[in-house]
XYZ file of C-alpha atoms in Angstrom:
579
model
C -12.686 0.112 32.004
C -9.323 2.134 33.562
C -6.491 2.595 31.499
C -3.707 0.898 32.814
C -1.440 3.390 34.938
C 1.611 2.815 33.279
C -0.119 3.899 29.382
C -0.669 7.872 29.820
C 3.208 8.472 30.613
C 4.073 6.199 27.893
C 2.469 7.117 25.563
C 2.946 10.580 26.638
C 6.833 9.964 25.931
C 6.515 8.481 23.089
C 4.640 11.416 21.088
C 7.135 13.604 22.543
C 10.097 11.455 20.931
C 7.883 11.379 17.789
C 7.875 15.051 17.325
C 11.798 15.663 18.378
C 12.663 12.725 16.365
C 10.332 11.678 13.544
C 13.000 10.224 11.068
C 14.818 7.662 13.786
C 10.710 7.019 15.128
C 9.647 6.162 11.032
C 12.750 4.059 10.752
C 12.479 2.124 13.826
C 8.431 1.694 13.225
C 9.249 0.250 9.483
C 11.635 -2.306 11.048
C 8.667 -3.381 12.309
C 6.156 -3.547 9.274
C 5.376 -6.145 7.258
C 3.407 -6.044 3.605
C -0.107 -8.199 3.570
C -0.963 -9.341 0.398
C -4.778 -9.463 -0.449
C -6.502 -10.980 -3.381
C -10.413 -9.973 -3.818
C -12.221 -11.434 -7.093
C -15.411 -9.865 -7.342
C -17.945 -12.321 -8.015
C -21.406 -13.128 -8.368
C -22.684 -15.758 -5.249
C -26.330 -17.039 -4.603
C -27.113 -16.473 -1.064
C -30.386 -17.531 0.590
C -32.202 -15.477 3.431
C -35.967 -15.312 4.099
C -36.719 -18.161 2.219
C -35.238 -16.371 -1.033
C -32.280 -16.854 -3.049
C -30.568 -14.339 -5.083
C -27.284 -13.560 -6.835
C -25.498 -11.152 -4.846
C -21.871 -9.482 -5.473
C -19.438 -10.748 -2.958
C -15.757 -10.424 -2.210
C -14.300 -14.569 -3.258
C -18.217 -15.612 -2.585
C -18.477 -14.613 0.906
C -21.147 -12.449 2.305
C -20.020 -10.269 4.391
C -16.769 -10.187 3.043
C -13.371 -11.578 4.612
C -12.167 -9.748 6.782
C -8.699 -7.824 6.364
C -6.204 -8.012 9.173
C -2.775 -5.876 9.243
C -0.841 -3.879 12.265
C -0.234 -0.222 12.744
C 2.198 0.784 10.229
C 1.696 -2.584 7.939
C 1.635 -1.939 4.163
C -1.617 -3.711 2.156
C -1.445 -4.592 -1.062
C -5.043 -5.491 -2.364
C -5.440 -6.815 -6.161
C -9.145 -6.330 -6.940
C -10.478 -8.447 -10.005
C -14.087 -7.324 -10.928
C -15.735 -10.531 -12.498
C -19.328 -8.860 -12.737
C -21.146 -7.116 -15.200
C -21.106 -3.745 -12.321
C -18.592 -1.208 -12.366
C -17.234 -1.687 -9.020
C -14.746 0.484 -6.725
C -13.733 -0.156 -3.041
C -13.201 2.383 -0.047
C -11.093 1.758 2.537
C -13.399 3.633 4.935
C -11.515 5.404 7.792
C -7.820 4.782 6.137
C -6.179 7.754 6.120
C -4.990 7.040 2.512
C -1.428 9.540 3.505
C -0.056 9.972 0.347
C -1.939 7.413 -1.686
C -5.030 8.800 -2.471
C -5.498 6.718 -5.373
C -6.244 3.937 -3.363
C -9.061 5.734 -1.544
C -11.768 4.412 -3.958
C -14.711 6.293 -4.348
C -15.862 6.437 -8.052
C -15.225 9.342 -10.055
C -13.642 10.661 -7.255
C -10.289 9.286 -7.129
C -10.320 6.791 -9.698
C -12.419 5.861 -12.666
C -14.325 2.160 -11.702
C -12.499 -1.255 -12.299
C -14.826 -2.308 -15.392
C -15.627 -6.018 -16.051
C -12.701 -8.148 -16.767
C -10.359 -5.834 -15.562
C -8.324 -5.080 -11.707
C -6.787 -2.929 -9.740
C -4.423 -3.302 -7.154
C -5.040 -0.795 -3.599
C -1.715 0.068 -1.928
C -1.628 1.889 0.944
C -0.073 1.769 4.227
C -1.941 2.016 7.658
C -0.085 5.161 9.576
C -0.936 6.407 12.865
C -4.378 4.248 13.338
C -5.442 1.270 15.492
C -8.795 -0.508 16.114
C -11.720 -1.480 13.921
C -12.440 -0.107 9.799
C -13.991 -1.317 7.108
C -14.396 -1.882 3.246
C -17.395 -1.501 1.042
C -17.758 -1.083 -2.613
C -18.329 2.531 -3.440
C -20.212 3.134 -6.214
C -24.092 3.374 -6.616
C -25.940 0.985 -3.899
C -23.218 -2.309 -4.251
C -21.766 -2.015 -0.892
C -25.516 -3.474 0.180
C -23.284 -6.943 0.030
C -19.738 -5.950 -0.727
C -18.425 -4.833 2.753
C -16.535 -6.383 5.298
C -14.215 -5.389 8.073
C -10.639 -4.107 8.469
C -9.116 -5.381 11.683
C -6.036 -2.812 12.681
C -4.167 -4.536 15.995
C -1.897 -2.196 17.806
C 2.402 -2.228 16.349
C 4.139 -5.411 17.946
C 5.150 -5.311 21.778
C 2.355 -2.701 22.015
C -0.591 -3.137 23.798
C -4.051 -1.721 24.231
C -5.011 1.212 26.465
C -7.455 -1.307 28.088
C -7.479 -5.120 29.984
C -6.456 -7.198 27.175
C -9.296 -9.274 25.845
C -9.799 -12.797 25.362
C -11.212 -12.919 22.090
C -12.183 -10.281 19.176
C -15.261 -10.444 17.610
C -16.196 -8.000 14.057
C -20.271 -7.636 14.636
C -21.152 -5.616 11.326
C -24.844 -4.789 10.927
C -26.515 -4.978 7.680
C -29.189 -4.286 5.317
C -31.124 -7.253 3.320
C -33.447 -6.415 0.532
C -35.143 -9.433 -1.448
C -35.445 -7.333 -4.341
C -31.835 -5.908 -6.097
C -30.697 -3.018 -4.797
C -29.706 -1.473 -8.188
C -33.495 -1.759 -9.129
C -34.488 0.081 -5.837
C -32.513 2.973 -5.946
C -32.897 2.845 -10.076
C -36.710 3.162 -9.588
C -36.235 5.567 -6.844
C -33.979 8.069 -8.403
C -36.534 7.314 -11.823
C -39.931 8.201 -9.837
C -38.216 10.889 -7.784
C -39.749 9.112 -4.374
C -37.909 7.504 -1.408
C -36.801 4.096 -2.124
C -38.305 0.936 -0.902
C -37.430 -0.095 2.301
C -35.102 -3.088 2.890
C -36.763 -6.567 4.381
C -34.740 -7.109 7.088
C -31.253 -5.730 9.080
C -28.658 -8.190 9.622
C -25.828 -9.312 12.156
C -22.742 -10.561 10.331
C -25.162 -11.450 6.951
C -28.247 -12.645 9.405
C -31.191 -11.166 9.896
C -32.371 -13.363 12.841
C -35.756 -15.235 13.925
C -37.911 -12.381 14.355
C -38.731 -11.749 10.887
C -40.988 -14.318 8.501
C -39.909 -17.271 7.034
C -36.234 -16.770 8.492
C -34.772 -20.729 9.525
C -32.837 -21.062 12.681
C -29.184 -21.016 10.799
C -30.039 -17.248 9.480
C -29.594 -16.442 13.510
C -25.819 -14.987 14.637
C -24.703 -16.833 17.420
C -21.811 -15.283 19.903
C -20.356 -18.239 22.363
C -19.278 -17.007 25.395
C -17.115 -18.276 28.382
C -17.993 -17.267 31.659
C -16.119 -13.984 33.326
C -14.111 -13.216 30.234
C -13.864 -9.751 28.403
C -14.574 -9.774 24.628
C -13.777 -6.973 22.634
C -16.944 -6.351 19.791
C -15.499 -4.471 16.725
C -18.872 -3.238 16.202
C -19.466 -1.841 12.598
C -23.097 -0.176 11.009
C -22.594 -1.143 7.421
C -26.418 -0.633 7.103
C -27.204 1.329 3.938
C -30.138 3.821 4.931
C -30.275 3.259 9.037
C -28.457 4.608 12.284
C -29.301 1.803 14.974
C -29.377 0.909 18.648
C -27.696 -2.365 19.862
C -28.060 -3.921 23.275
C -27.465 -7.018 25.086
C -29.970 -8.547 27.224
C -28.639 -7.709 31.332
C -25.378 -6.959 29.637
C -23.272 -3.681 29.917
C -20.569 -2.526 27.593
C -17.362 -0.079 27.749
C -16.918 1.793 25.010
C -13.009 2.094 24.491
C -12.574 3.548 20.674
C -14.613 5.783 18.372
C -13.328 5.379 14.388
C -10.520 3.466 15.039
C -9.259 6.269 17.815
C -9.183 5.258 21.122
C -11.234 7.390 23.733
C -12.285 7.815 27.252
C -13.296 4.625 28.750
C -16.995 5.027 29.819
C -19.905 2.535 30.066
C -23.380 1.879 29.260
C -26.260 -0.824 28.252
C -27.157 0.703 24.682
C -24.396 1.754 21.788
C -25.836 4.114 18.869
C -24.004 3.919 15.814
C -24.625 5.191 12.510
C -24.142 4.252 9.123
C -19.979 4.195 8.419
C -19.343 4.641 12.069
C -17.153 1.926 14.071
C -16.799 1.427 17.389
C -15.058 -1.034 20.092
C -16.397 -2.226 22.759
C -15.973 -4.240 25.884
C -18.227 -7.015 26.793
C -17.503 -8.567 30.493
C -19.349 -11.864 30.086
C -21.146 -12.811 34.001
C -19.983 -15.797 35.942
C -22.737 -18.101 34.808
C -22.167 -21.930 35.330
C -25.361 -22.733 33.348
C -26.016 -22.775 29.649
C -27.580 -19.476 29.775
C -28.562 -17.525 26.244
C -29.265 -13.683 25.942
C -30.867 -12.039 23.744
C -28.774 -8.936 21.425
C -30.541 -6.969 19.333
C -30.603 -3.774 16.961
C -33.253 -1.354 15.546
C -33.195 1.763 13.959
C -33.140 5.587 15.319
C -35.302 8.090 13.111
C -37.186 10.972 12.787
C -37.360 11.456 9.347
C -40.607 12.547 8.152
C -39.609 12.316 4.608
C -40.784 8.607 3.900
C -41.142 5.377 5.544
C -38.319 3.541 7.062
C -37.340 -0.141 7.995
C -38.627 -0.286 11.441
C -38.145 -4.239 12.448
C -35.812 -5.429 14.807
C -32.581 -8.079 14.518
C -31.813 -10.656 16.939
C -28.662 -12.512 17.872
C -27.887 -14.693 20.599
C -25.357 -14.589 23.015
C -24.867 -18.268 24.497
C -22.793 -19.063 27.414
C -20.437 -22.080 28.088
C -20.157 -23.708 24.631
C -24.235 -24.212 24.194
C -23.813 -25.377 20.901
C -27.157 -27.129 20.455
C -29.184 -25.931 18.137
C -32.441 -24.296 18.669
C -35.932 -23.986 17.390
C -37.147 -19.923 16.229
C -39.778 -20.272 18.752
C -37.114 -20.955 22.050
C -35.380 -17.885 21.010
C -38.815 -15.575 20.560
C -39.467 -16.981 24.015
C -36.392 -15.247 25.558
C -36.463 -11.842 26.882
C -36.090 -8.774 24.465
C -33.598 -6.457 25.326
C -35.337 -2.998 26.039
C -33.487 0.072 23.426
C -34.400 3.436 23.372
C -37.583 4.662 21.282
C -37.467 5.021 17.576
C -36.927 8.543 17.699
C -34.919 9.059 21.027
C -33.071 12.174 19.919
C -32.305 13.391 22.969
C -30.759 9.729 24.030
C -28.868 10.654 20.720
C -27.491 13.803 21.761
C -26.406 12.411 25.044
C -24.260 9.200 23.648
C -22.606 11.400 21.333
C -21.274 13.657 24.371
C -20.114 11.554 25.919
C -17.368 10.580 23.315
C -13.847 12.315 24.677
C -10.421 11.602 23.261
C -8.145 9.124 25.409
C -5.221 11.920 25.275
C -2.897 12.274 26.572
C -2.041 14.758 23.315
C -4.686 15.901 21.664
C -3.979 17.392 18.338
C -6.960 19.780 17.733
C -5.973 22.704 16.210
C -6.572 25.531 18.321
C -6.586 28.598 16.040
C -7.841 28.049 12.488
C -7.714 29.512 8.760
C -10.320 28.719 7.354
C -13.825 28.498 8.449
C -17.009 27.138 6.500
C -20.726 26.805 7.406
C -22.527 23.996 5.155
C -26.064 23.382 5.535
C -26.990 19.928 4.849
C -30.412 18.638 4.029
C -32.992 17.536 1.854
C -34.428 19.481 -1.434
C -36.088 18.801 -4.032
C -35.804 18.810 -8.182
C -38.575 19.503 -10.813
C -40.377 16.764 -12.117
C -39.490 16.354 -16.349
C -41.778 16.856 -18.611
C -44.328 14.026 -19.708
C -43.544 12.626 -16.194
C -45.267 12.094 -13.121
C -43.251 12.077 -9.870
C -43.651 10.824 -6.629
C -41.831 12.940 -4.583
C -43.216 16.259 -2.537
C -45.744 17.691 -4.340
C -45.292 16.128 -7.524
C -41.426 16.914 -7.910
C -38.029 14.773 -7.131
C -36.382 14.185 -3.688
C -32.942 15.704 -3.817
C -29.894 16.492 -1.318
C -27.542 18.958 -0.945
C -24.726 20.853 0.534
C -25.433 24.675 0.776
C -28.151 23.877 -1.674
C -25.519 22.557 -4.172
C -26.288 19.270 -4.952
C -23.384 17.336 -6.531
C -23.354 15.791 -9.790
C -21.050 12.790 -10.222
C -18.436 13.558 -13.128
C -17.012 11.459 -15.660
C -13.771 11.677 -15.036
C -12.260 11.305 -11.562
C -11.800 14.583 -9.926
C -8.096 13.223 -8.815
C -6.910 12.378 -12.317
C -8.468 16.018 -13.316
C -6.528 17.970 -10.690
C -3.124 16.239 -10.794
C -2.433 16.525 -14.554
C -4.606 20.096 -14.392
C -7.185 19.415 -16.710
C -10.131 20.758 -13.927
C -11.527 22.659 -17.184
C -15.290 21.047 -17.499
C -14.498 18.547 -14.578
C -15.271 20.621 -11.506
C -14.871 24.201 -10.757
C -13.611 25.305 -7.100
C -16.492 27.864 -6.510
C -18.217 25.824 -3.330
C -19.577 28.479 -1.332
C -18.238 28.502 1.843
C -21.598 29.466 3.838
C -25.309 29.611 1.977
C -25.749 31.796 -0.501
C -29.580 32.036 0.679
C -29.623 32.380 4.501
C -32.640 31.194 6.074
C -34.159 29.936 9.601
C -32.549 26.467 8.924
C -34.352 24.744 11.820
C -37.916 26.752 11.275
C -40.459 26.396 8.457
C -39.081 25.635 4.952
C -38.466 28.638 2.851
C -40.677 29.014 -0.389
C -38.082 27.746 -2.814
C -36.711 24.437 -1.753
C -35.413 23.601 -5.414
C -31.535 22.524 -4.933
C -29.129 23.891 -7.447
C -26.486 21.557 -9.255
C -22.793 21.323 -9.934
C -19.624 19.920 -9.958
C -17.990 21.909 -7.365
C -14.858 21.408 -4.644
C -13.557 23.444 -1.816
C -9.593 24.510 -2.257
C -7.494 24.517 0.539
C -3.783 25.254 1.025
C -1.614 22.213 2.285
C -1.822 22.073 5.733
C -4.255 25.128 6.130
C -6.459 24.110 9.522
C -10.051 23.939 8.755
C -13.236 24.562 11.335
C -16.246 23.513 9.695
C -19.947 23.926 11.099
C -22.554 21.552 9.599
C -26.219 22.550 10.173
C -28.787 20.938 9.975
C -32.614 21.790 7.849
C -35.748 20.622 8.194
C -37.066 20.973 5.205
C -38.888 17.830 4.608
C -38.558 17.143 7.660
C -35.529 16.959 10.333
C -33.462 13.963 10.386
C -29.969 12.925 11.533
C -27.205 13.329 8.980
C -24.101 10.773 9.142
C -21.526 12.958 7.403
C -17.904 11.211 6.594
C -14.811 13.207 5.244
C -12.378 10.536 3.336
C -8.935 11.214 3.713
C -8.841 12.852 7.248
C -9.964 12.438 10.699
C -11.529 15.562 12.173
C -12.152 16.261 15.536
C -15.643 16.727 16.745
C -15.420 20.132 18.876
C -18.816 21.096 19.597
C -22.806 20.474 18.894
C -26.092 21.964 19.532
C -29.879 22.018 18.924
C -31.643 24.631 16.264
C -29.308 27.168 14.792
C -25.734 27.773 15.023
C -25.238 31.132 16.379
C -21.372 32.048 15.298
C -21.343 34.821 18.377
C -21.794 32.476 21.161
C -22.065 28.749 20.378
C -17.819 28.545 19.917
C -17.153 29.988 23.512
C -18.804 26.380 24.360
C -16.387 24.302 22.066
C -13.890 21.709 23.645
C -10.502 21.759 22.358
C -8.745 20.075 24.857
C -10.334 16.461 24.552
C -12.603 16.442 21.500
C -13.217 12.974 20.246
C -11.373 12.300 16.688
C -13.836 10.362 14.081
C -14.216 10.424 10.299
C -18.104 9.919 10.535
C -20.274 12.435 12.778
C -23.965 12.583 12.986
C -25.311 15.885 12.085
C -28.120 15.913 14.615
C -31.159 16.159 13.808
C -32.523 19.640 13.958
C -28.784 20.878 15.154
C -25.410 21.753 14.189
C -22.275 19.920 14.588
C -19.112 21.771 13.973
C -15.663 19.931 13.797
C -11.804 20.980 13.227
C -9.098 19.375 11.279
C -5.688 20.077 9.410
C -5.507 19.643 5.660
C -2.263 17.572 5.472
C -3.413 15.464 2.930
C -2.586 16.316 -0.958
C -5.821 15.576 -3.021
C -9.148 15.167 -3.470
C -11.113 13.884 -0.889
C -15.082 13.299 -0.939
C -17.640 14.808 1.899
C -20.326 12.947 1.791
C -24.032 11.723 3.880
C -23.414 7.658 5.065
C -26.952 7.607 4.199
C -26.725 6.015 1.174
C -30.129 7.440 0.018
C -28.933 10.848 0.346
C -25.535 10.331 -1.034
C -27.595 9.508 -4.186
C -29.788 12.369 -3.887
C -26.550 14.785 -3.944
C -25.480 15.121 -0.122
C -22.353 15.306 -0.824
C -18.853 17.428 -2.241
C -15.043 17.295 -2.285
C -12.167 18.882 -0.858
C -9.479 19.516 -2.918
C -5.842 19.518 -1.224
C -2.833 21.409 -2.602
C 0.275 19.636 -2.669
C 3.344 21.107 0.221
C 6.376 22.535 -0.805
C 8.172 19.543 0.484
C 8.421 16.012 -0.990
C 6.196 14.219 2.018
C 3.779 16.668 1.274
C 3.345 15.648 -2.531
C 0.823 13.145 -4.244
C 2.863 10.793 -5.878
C 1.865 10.159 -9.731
C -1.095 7.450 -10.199
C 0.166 3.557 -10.681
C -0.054 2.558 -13.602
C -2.971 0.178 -13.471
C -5.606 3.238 -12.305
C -8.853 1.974 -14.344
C -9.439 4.253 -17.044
C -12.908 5.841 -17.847
C-alpha cells in the first residue's frame, strides 16, 4: 500500500525541526501526553483447551493477557501484584525503556523478581515509537501464558503512513502445553535433553479444530466486512517456534517491522519469529455471501538438534457478520491455505530482505567505534557424576555466545553497576570475537564444551556499535531470534556460511536498513546490525528461543552514563523488589 504523498515531506520537516529544536518539539509533544494507569494482579486461572483443564498464571485471569493501549509519547504507569507462589517479572518487549531501565524487567537483570505477596509498579514513557509491542513475564518459562499485547497508536492529529484502517485486530500466536511448563523445562535442564514439545500453537489463546479433542469455541474467529482494510498487529509470542501465517486467497501489506514503520510491500505468507511484531494490511474482497477462509500458522525449522512441534493452527476468517456457529468438521472441510515447507530457508532469507526502512531519515550510523563478532549456537556441558544424561553423547545441551554461556546472577546486574558493587556480580571481560576461531558453518570442532560466566560488554555512552552475529552448526544449524532490550538496531546486512570481514561489509545497506529489536540469525549465516549506545544501563542480549535462552544464549550490555543529565540513569524507585 502507497504512502500517502503528502507524509515523506512531512515528516521530512518535522525531523528536521526536531533536531534544530528539540526542547520547544519535547514541550509541545508533552502538551500532548497523557499518563495510563494499569493495574495487573498476577493470578492463578483454570483454563480449559484440548479437553484439559489446568491452572495457569494470567494477568487479572485472562489468557492472553489484556491488552495495553497508550499513544506516542504517553507515560504508563503499571502496578504489578504477584499473587502466585512464582517469582514473576514483566518485559516490556520492544520499549525503549529511555532512561528507566528499571522498568525493563528481565530477572536478575534489571531488577530482582516481585516475590509472592509483594508489587511493583513499571513506569516508563513510550518515546519515539508507534505500532504493535508486547508484554510477557520474563523469568524462567512463565511468559508460556503471561503475555499480551501493547497497542502504541500514532501522537494525536497524526496519522499513519498508510490508508487508515477500519478496524485493528492484535493476532498473537501461542504455545499450549497440557503438561506445566516449569516441569518441562525443569526436567529438561535436569536430564540435559531438549524439552518436550508443546501440544498445540494457538491464535489469541486457541489452538483451533485441527488438533484432537479441541471443541468448536477453542477456534479464533476474525469477522470481516466486505472491501474494508484491517490492520493485523500480528505478534509470535510462541515460546520455542518461528512460524508461517497465511490467509486462504488473501494477500497482505506489510507496513511496520518492531513497531517501526517500513517500506510498504506485499505478499500471501508473513514469517515471524519468536518476539518479533509486525503490522499488516488485510484488504478484505467484495464478497456479498457468507464466505469463511481458512488462516493458518506452522512452524519454520531446521534444527537437527531434537524434535519440534510440527502441527498446524487454524482460524477462520468469516465474512459479513456469519456469526453462526459451526461444527469442527465444516471447518476441516474448507480449503487449507498452502505455506512454505517446514524448512524453507531460502523463503526465509528472502522475506527478511525485503524489510527496508520507510525513511525518509534514516538514522544508521555510518562510521562506527566499536565492532564485535559473536558466534551464537548450541554446545554442550558434561554430564555430573552418578548421572545419566540425555543430551549428545551422553552430556547436557547448552548455548552460548562466543562459547560463553551465561549464568543468571543473584543480584540484578543493574542494581550491581549503579551503586558499583560489580565485584562477584559480573565481570566486563566478554570477548569481543571467539577466542577459538573455527569454520563456524563446517563440521563441529572436537571440543564443543561451552565455557561459563557472568560476563557484560562495556560501552561508552553513545559509542556506535556494529555487531556481526554468526551463526554454528554444531548440533546442527538452526535459525537464531536474537533481541537486544533497551535499543533498536538496524539490520545492515546478512549472508549464508561465514562472515568474511574483507568483503561481506562493501555489501551492507546504510541508507534504508530496516530498524527492529529482534533479528533472526539465519540459519547457517551471519547477520550483522548497527546501533548507538544512548541508553545508560544494562541491557540483556538474548535468543527469543526460549529453550536456548535457558541453555545460556544469551549476555548483557552494559551502558555508561553521559556527561549530561539526559544521559544519566536516574536512581531505582523505591519499590524495586529486593533479592
Amino acid at each position: 500500500m502507497a504512502a500517502p504523498s503528502t507524509f515523506l515531506p512531512a515528516i521530512f520537516f518535522l525531523a528536521c525541526f526536531t533536531c534544530l529544536y528539540p526542547d520547544l518539539a519535547i514541550a509541545k509533544h508533552a502538551a500532548t501526553s497523557v499518563t495510563r494507569h494499569y493495574k495487573f494482579n498476577i493470578r492463578m486461572h483454570n483454563v480449559t483447551r484440548l479437553c484439559g483443564t489446568k491452572s495457569i498464571i494470567t494477568v487479572n485471569g485472562k489468557f492472553p493477557g489484556p491488552r495495553i493501549i497508550a499513544r506516542e509519547g504517553d507515560r504508563l504507569v503499571i502496578k504489578v501484584v504477584n499473587h502466585v507462589a512464582n517469582n514473576i517479572s514483566i518485559h516490556w518487549h520492544g520499549i525503549r525503556q529511555l532512561q528507566s531501565g528499571w522498568a525493563d524487567g528481565p530477572a536478575y537483570i534489571t531488577q530482582c523478581p516481585i516475590q509472592t505477596g509483594q508489587s511493583y509498579v513499571y513506569n516508563y514513557t513510550i518515546i519515539g515509537q508507534t505500532g504493535t509491542l508486547w508484554y510477557h513475564a520474563h523469568a524462567s518459562w512463565i511468559r508460556a501464558t503471561l503475555y499480551g499485547p501493547i497497542v502504541i497508536l500514532p501522537r494525536r492529529n497524526t496519522s499513519y503512513p498508510f490508508v487508515k484502517p477500519y478496524k485493528e485486530v492484535p493476532i498473537i500466536f501461542g504455545e499450549w502445553w497440557k503438561s506445566d511448563t516449569e516441569a518441562v523445562i525443569n526436567q529438561a535442564l535436569q536430564t540435559g535433553a531438549g524439552p518436550n514439545n508443546s501440544d498445540a500453537y494457538t491464535i489469541n489463546g486457541l489452538p483451533g479444530p485441527l488438533y484432537n479433542c479441541s471443541s468448536p469455541k477453542e477456534t479464533f474467529r476474525l469477522n470481516v466486512k466486505a472491501g474494508k482494510t484491517y490492520l493485523l498487529r500480528l505478534i509470535n509470542a510462541a515460546l520455542n517456534d518461528e512460524l508461517f501465517f497465511k490467509i486462504s486467497n488473501h494477500t497482505f501489506t506489510v507496513v511496520d517491522a518492531d513497531a517501526s514503520y517500513v517500506k510498504p510491500f506485499e505478499t500471501d505468507t508473513v514469517y515471524i519469529t519468536p518476539g518479533q511484531t509486525s503490522n499488516v494490511l488485510l484488504k478484505t474482497k467484495n464478497i456479498t455471501s457468507n464466505a469463511r477462509f481458512l488462516m493458518a500458522a506452522r512452524p519454520y525449522s531446521t534444527a537437527a538438534s531434537g524434535t519440534f512441534d510440527n502441527t498446524t493452527v487454524v482460524g477462520v476468517l468469516e465474512y459479513n457478520h456469519n456469526t453462526i456457529q459451526f461444527s469442527n468438521a465444516s471447518i476441516k472441510s474448507l480449503p487449507l491455505p498452502s505455506l512454505p515447507a517446514i524448512n524453507a530457508t531460502s523463503y526465509v532469507a528472502n522475506w527478511t530482505n525485503k524489510f527496508r526502512s520507510l525513511g525518509p531519515v534514516v538514522n544508521v550510523p555510518q562510521t562506527v567505534q566499536n565492532r564485535y563478532f559473536f558466534t551464537v549456537g548450541l554446545g554442550n556441558d558434561p554430564c555430573s557424576k552418578n548421572q545419566t544424561c540425555q543430551g549428545p553423547n551422553g552430556t547436557k545441551f547448552a548455548a552460548s555466545v562466543n562459547n560463553v554461556s551465561f549464568n543468571l546472577p543473584t543480584t540484578a546486574l543493574l542494581q550491581a553497576q549503579f551503586f558499583r558493587k560489580s565485584n562477584n556480580v559480573f565481570s566486563t571481560n566478554f570477548p569481543t570475537s571467539p577466542l577459538k576461531p573455527f569454520n563456524y558453518t563446517g563440521p563441529p570442532p572436537n571440543n564443543t564444551m561451552v565455557s561459563h560466566g557472568t560476563k557484560v560488554v562495556s560501552l561508552p555512552y553513545n559509542a556506535t556499535v556494529e555487531l556481526v552475529m554468526q551463526g554454528t552448526t554444531i548440533f546442527g544449524a538452526e535459525n537464531h531470534p536474537l533481541h537486544l532490550h533497551g535499543f533498536n538496531f538496524y539490520v545492515v546486512g546478512q549472508g549464508t556460511g561465514n562472515f568474511n570481514s574483507t568483503s561481506d561489509p562493501a555489501n551492507f545497506n546504510l541508507v534504508d536498513p530496516v530498524e527492529r529489536n529482534t533479528v533472526g540469525v539465519p540459519s547457517g549465516g551471519w547477520v550483522a546490525v548497527r546501533f548507538r549506545a544512548d541508553n545508560p544501563g544494562v541491557w540483556f542480549m538474548h535468543c527469543h528461543i526460549e529453550i536456548h535462552l535457558s541453555w545460556g544464549l544469551r549476555m548483557a550490555w552494559a551502558v555508561m552514563d553521559g556527561k549530561l543529565p539526559n544521559q544519566k540513569l536516574p536512581p531505582p524507585p523505591s519499590d524495586l523488589p529486593k533479592c
